mmCIF file of C-alpha atoms in Angstrom:
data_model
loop_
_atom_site.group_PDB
_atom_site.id
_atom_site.type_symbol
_atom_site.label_atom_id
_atom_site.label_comp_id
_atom_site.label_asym_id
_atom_site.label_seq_id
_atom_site.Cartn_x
_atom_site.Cartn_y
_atom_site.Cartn_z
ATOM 1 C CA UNK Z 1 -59.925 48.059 -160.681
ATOM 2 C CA UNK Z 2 -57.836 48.437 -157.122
ATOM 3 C CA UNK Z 3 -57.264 46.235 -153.884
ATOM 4 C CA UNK Z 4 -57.529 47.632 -150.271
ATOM 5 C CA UNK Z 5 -54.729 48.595 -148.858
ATOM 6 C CA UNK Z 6 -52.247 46.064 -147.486
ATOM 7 C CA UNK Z 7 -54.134 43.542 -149.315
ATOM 8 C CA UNK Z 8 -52.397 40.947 -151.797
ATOM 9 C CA UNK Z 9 -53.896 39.922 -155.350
ATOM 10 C CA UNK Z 10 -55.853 36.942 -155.059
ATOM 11 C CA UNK Z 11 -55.531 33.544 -157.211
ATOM 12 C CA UNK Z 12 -56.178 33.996 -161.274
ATOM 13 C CA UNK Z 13 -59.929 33.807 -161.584
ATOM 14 C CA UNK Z 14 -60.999 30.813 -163.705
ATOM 15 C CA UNK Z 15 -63.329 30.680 -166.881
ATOM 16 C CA UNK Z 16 -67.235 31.116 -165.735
ATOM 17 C CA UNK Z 17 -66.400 32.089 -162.024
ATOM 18 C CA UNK Z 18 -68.828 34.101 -160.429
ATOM 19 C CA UNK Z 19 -68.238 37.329 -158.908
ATOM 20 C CA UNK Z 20 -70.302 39.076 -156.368
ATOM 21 C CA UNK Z 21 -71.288 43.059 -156.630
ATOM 22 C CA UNK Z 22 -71.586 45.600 -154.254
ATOM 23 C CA UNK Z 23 -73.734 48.901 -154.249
ATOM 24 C CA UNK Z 24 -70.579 50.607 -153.848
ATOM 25 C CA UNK Z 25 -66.893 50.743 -152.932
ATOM 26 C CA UNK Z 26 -67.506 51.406 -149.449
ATOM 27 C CA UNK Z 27 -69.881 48.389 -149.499
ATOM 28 C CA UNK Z 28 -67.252 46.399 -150.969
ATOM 29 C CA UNK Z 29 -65.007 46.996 -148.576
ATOM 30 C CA UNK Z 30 -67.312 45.687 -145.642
ATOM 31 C CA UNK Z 31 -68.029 42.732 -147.126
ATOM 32 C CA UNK Z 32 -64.606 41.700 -147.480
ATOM 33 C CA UNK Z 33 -64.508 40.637 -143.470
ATOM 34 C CA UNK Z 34 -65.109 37.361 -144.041
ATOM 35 C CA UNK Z 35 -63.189 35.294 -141.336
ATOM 36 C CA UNK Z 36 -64.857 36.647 -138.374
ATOM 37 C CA UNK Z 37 -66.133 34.890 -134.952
ATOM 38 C CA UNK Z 38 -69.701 35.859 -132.917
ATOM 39 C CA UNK Z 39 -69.949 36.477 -129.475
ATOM 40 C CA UNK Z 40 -72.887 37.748 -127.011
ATOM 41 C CA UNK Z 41 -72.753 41.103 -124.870
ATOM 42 C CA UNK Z 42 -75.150 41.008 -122.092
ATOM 43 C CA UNK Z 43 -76.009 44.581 -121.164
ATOM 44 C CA UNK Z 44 -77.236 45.595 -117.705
ATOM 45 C CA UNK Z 45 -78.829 49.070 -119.236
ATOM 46 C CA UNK Z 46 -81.014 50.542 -121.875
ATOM 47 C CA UNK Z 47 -79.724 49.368 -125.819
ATOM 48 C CA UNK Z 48 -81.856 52.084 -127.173
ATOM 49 C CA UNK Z 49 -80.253 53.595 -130.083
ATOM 50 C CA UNK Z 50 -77.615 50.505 -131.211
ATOM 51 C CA UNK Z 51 -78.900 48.918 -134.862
ATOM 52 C CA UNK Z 52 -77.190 46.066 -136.189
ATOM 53 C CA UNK Z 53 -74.694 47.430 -138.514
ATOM 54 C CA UNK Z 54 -72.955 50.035 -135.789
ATOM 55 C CA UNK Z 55 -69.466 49.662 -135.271
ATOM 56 C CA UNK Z 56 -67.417 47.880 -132.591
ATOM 57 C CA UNK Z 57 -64.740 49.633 -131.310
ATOM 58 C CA UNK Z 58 -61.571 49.243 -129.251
ATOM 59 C CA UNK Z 59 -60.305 52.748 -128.548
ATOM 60 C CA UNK Z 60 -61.639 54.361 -131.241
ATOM 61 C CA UNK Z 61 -60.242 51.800 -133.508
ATOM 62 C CA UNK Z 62 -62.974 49.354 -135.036
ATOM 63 C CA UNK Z 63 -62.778 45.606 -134.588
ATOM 64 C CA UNK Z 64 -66.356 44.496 -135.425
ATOM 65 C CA UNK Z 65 -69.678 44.966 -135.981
ATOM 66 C CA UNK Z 66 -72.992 44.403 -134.712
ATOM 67 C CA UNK Z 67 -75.203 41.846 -135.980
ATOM 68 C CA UNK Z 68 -78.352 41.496 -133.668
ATOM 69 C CA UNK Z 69 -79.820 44.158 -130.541
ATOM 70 C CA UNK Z 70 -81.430 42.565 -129.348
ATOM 71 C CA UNK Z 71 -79.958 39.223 -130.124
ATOM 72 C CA UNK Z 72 -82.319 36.584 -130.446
ATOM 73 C CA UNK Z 73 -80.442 33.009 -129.113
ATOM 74 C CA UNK Z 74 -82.969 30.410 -128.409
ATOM 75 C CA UNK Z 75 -82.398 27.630 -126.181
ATOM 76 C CA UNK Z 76 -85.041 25.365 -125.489
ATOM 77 C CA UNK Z 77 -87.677 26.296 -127.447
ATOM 78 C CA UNK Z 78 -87.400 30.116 -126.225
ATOM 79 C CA UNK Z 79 -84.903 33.146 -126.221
ATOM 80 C CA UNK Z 80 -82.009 32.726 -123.228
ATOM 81 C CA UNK Z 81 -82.558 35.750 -122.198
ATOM 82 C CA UNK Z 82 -85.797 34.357 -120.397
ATOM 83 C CA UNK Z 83 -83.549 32.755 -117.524
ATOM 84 C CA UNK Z 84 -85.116 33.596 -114.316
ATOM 85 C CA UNK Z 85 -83.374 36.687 -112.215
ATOM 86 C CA UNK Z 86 -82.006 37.471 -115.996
ATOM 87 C CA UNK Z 87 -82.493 41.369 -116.396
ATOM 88 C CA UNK Z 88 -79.280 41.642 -118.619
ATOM 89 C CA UNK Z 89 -80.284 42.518 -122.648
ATOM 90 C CA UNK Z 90 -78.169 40.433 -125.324
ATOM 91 C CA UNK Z 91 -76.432 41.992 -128.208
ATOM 92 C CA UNK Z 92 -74.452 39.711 -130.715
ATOM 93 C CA UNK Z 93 -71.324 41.018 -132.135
ATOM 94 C CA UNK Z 94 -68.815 39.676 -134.520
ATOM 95 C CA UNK Z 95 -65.187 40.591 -134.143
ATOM 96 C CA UNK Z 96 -64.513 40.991 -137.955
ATOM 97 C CA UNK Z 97 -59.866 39.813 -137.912
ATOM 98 C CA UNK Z 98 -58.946 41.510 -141.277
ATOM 99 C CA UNK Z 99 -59.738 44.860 -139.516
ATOM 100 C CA UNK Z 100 -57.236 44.104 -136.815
ATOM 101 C CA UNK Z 101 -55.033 43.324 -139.478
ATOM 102 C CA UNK Z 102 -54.126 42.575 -142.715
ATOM 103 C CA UNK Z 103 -53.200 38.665 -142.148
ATOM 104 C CA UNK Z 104 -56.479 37.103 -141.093
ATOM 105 C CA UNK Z 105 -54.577 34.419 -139.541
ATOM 106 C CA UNK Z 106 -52.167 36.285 -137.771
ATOM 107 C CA UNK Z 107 -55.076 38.647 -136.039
ATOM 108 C CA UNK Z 108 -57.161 35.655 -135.313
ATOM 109 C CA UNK Z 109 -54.055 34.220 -133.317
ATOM 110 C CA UNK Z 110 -53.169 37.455 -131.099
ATOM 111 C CA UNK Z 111 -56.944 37.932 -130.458
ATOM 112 C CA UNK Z 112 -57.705 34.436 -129.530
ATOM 113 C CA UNK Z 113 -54.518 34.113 -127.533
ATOM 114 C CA UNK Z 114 -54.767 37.217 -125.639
ATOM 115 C CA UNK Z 115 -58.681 38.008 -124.928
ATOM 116 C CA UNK Z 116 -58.912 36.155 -121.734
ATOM 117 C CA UNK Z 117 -55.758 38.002 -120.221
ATOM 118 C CA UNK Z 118 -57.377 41.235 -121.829
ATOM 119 C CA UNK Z 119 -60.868 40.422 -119.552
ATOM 120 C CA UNK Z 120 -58.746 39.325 -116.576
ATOM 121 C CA UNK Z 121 -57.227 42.610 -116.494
ATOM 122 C CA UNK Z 122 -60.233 44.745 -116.944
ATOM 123 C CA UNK Z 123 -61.552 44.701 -120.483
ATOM 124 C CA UNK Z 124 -64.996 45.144 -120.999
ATOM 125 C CA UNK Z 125 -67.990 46.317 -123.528
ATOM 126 C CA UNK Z 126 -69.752 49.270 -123.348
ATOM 127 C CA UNK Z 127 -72.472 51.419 -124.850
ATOM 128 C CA UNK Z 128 -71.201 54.926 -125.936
ATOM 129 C CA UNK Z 129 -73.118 57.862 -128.243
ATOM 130 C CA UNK Z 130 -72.206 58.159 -131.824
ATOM 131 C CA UNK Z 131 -74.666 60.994 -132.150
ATOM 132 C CA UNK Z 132 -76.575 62.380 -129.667
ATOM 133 C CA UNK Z 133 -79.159 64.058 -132.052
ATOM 134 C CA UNK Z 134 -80.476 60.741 -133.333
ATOM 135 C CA UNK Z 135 -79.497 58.719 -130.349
ATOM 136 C CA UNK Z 136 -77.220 56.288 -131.861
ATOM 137 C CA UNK Z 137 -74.981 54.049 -130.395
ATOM 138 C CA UNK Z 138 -72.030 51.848 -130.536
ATOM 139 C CA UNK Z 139 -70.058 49.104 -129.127
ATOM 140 C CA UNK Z 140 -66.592 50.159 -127.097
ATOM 141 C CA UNK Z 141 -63.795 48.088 -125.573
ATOM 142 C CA UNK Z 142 -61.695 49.207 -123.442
ATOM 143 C CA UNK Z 143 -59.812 48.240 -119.712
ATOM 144 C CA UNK Z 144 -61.140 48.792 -116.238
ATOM 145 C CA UNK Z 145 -58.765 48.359 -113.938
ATOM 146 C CA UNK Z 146 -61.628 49.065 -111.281
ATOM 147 C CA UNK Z 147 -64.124 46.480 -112.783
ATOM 148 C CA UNK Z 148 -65.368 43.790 -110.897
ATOM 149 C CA UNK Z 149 -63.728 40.552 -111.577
ATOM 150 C CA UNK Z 150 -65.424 38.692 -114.923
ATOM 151 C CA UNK Z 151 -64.502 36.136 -116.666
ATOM 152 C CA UNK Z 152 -65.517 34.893 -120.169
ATOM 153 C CA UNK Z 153 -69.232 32.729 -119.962
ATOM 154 C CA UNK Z 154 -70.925 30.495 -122.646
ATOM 155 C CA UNK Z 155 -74.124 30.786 -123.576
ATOM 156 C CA UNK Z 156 -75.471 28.884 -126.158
ATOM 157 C CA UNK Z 157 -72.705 28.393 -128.363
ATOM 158 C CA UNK Z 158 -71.342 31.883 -127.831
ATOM 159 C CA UNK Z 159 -68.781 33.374 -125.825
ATOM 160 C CA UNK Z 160 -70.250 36.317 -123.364
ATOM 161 C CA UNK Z 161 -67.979 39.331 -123.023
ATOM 162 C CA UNK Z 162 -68.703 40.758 -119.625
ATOM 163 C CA UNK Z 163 -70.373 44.278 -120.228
ATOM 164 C CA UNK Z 164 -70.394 47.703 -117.684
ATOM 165 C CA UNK Z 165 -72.958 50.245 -117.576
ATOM 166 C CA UNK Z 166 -71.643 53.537 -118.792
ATOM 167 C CA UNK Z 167 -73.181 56.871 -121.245
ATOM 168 C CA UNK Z 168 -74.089 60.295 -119.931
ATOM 169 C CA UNK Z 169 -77.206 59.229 -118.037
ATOM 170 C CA UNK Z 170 -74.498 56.859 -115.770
ATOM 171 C CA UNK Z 171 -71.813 59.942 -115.400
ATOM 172 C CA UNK Z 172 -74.169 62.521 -114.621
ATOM 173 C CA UNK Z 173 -75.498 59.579 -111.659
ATOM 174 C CA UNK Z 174 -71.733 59.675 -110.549
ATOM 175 C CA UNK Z 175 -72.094 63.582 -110.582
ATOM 176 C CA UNK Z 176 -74.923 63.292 -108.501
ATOM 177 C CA UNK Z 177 -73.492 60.467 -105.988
ATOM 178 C CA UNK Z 178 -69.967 62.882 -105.286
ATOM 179 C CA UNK Z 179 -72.332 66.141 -104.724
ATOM 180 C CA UNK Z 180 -74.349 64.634 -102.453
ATOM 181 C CA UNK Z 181 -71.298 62.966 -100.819
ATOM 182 C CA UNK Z 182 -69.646 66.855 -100.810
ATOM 183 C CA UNK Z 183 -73.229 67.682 -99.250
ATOM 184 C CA UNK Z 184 -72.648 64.900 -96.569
ATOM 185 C CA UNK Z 185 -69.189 66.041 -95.312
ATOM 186 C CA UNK Z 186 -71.339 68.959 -93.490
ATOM 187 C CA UNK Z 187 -68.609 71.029 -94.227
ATOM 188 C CA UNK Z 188 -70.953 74.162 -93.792
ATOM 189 C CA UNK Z 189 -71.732 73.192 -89.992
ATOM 190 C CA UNK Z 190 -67.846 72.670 -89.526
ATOM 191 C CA UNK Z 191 -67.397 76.108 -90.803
ATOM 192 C CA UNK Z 192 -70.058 77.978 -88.558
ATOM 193 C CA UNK Z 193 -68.958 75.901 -85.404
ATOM 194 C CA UNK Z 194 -65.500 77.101 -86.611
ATOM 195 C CA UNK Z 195 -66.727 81.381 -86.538
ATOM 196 C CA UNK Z 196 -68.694 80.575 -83.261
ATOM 197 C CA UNK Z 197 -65.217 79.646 -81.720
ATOM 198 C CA UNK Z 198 -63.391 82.552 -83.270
ATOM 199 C CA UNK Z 199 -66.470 84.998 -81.541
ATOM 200 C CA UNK Z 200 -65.648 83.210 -78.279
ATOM 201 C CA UNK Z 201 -61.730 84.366 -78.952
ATOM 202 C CA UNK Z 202 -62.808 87.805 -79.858
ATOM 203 C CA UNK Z 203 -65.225 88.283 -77.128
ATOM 204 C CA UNK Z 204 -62.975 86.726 -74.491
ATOM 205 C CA UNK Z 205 -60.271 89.699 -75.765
ATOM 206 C CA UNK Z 206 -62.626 92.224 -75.246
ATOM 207 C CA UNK Z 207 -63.496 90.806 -71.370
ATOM 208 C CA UNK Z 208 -59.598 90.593 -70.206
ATOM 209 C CA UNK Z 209 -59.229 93.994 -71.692
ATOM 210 C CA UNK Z 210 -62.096 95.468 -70.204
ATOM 211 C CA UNK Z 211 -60.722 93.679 -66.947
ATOM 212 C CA UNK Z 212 -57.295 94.979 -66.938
ATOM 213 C CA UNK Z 213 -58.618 98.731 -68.106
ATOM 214 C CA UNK Z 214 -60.658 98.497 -64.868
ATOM 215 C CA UNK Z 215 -59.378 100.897 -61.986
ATOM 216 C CA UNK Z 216 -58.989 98.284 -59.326
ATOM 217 C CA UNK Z 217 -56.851 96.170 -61.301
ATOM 218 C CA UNK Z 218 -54.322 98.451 -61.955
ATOM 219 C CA UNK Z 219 -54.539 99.672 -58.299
ATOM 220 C CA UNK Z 220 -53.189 96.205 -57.018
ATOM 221 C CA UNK Z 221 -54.163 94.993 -54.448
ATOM 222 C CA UNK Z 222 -57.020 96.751 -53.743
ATOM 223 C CA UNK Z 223 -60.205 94.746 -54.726
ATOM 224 C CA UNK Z 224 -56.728 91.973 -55.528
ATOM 225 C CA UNK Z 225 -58.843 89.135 -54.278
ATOM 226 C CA UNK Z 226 -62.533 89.789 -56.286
ATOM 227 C CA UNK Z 227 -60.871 90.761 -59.888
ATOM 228 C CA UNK Z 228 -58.613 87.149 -59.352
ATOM 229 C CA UNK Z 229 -61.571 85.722 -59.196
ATOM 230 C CA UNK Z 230 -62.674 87.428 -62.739
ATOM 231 C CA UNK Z 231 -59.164 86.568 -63.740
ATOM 232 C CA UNK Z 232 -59.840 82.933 -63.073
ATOM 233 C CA UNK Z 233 -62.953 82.550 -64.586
ATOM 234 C CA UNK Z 234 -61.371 84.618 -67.615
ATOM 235 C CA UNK Z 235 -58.644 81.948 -67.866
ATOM 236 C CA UNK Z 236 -61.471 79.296 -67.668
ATOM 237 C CA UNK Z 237 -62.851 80.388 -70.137
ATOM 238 C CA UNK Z 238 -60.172 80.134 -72.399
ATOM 239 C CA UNK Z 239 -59.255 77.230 -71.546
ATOM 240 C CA UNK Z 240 -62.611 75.907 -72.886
ATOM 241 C CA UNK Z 241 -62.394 77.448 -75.819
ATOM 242 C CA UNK Z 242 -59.105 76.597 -76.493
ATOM 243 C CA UNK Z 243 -60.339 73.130 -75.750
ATOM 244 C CA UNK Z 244 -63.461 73.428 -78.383
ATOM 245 C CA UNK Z 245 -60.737 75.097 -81.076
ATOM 246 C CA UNK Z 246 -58.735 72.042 -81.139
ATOM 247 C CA UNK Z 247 -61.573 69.747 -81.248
ATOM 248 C CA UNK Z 248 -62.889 71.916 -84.707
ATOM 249 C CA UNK Z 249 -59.390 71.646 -86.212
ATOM 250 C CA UNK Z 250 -58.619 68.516 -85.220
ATOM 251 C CA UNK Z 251 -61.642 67.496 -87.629
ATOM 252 C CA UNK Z 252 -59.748 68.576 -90.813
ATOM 253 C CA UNK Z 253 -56.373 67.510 -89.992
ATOM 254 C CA UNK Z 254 -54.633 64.137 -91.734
ATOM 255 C CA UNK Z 255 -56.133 61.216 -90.597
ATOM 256 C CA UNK Z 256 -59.408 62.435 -89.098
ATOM 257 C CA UNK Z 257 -63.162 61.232 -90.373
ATOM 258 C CA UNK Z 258 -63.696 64.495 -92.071
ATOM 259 C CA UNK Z 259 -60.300 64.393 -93.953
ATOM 260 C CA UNK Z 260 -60.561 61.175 -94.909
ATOM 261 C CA UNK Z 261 -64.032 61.808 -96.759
ATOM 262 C CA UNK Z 262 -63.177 64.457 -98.004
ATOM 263 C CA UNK Z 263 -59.690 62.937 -99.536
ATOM 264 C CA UNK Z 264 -62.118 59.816 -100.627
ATOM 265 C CA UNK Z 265 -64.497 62.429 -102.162
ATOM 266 C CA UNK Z 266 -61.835 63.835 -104.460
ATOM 267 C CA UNK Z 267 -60.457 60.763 -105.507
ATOM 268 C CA UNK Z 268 -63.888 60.409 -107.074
ATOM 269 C CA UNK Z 269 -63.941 63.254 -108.602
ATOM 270 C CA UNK Z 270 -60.668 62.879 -109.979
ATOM 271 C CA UNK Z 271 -62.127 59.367 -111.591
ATOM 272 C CA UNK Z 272 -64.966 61.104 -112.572
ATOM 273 C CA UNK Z 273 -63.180 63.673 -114.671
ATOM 274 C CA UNK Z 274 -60.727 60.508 -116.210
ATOM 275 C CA UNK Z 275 -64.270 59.213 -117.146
ATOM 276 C CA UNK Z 276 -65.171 62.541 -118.710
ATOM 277 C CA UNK Z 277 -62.119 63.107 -120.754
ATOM 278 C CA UNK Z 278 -62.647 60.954 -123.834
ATOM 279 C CA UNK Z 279 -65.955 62.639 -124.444
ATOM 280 C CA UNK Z 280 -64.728 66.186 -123.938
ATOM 281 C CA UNK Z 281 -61.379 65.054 -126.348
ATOM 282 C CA UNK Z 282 -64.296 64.009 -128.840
ATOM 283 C CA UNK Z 283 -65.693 67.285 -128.423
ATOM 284 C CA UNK Z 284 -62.238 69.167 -129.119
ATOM 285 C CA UNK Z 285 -62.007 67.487 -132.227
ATOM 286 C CA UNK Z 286 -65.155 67.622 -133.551
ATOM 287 C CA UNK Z 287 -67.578 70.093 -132.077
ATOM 288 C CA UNK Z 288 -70.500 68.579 -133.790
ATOM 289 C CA UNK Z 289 -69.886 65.265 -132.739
ATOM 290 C CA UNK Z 290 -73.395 65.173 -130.816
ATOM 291 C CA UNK Z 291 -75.158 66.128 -134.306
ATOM 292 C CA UNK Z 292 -73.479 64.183 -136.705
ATOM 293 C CA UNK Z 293 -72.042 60.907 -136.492
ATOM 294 C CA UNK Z 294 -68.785 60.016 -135.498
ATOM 295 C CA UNK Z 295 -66.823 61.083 -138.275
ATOM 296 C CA UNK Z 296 -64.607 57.976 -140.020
ATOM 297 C CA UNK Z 297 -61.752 57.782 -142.195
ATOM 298 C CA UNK Z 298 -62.623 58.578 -145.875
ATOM 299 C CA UNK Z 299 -63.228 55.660 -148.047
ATOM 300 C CA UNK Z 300 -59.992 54.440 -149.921
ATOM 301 C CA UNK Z 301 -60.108 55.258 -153.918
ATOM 302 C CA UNK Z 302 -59.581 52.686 -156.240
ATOM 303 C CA UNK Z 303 -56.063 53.072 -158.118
ATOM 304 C CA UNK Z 304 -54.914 51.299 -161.234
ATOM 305 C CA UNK Z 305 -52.398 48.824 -160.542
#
């Protein structure tokens, strides 16, 4: 005979009380979440792949479990999810306090306290793989600072966390989004109207060297007044180039349209790839992560006391 971890003995069991049994240890442990409170997640995506039973999660650290995905609330006579305009699919959780801590109480106070600060500054619910292979899926909570405003709704007599869309099918839309952005900035045309001004250079080079090779300019001032005129429409000609090469480079320099999308374009790249790192820190630490489960802590053993 044990007790978990962190967990005082209970009261001196009295003559005939009844004790429950579990298939296992592991089992035991589950079921000894008893002080726990429900609330709805309504999910503007596919929940293919979450069974009641997966694991709630802040930050890789488990909080809850869920109970129903689809949940089934009914409210007049039919499931609230029928509301017209409602596209949104319900999941019911439970946020299970004696895995936030040892002192039901104690968690039950910090989480109640805090959760509508938490949602004001970002947190939300999400759907992310467990395991790839069989498609399963979990609950995760986490902060958005660059959510949408939300606030805690009722429905029913639950409380509904506010939910984003997220999973590989959303990141690899982001992908998508920033290439064709990158395709947008028509940085290709840029570049080829930038070479056709650099020919203009090279071949106005070649026509003022030609000009000054020729005999009659360096007989000055023989034919003086007919090569000026070349001169002058030489210089013209530079000066409309040098007019066109501005114009190109003033296109990439601080401030201009093109800069700007293309400093705007990084930017989401850069919150792309903070989007990507959890998944590729899951995949540093356990490569087969998309064939097996998540792997979990191994189950406490019993000790004598």
């Amino acid at each position: 005979m044990g007790l978990p971890d962190q967990q005082a003995p209970g009261d001196i069991a009295q003559n005939e009380h009844s004790f429950s049994l579990s298939q296992s240890y592991k089992e035991a442990l589950e079921e000894r979440f008893y002080d726990f409170d429900y609330y709805l997640i309504e999910f503007e995506q596919s929940i293919r792949g979450l069974r009641a039973g997966a694991p709630v999660e802040y930050r890789g650290t488990r909080i809850g479990t869920v109970v129903e995905a689809p949940a089934n609330v009914i409210i007049n006579g039919k499931p609230a999810h029928f509301k017209n305009h409602n596209t949104a699919v319900p999941v019911l959780i439970k946020i299970e306090y004696g895995r936030l801590y040892h002192d039901n109480d104690l968690a039950k106070e910090y989480w109640q306290t805090s959760l509508n600060g938490w949602v004001n500054n970002g947190m939300r619910a999400s759907l992310k793989p467990g395991n790839l292979l069989t498609g399963a899926v979990y609950v995760d909570f986490d902060i958005y600072t660059d959510a949408p405003d939300a606030k805690l709704e009722k429905l029913a007599q639950y409380d509904v966390f506010p939910s984003i869309s997220s999973g590989i099918t959303v990141l690899a839309d982001q992908v998508s989004d920033v290439l064709n952005k990158v395709n947008e900035l028509k940085i290709e045309d840029s570049l080829a109207q930038m070479q056709a001004t650099f020919s203009d250079y090279q071949g106005l080079a070649n026509d003022m060297r030609d000009l000054l090779n020729q005999k009659d300019t360096q007989n000055l001032p023989g034919d003086f007044n007919q090569n000026f005129k070349k001169m002058t429409k030489s210089m013209e000609q530079f000066e409309v180039t040098m007019r066109q090469f501005d114009k190109t480079m003033a296109s990439y320099q601080a401030g201009s349209q093109f800069n700007n999308q293309l400093q705007q374009t990084l930017q989401e790249f850069k919150r792309l790839s903070e989007q990507l790192q959890p998944l590729t820190k899951g995949l540093n630490e356990q490569p087969n992560m998309f064939i097996f489960d998540k792997a979990l802590p191994a189950d406490p053993k019993p000790r004598k006391q």
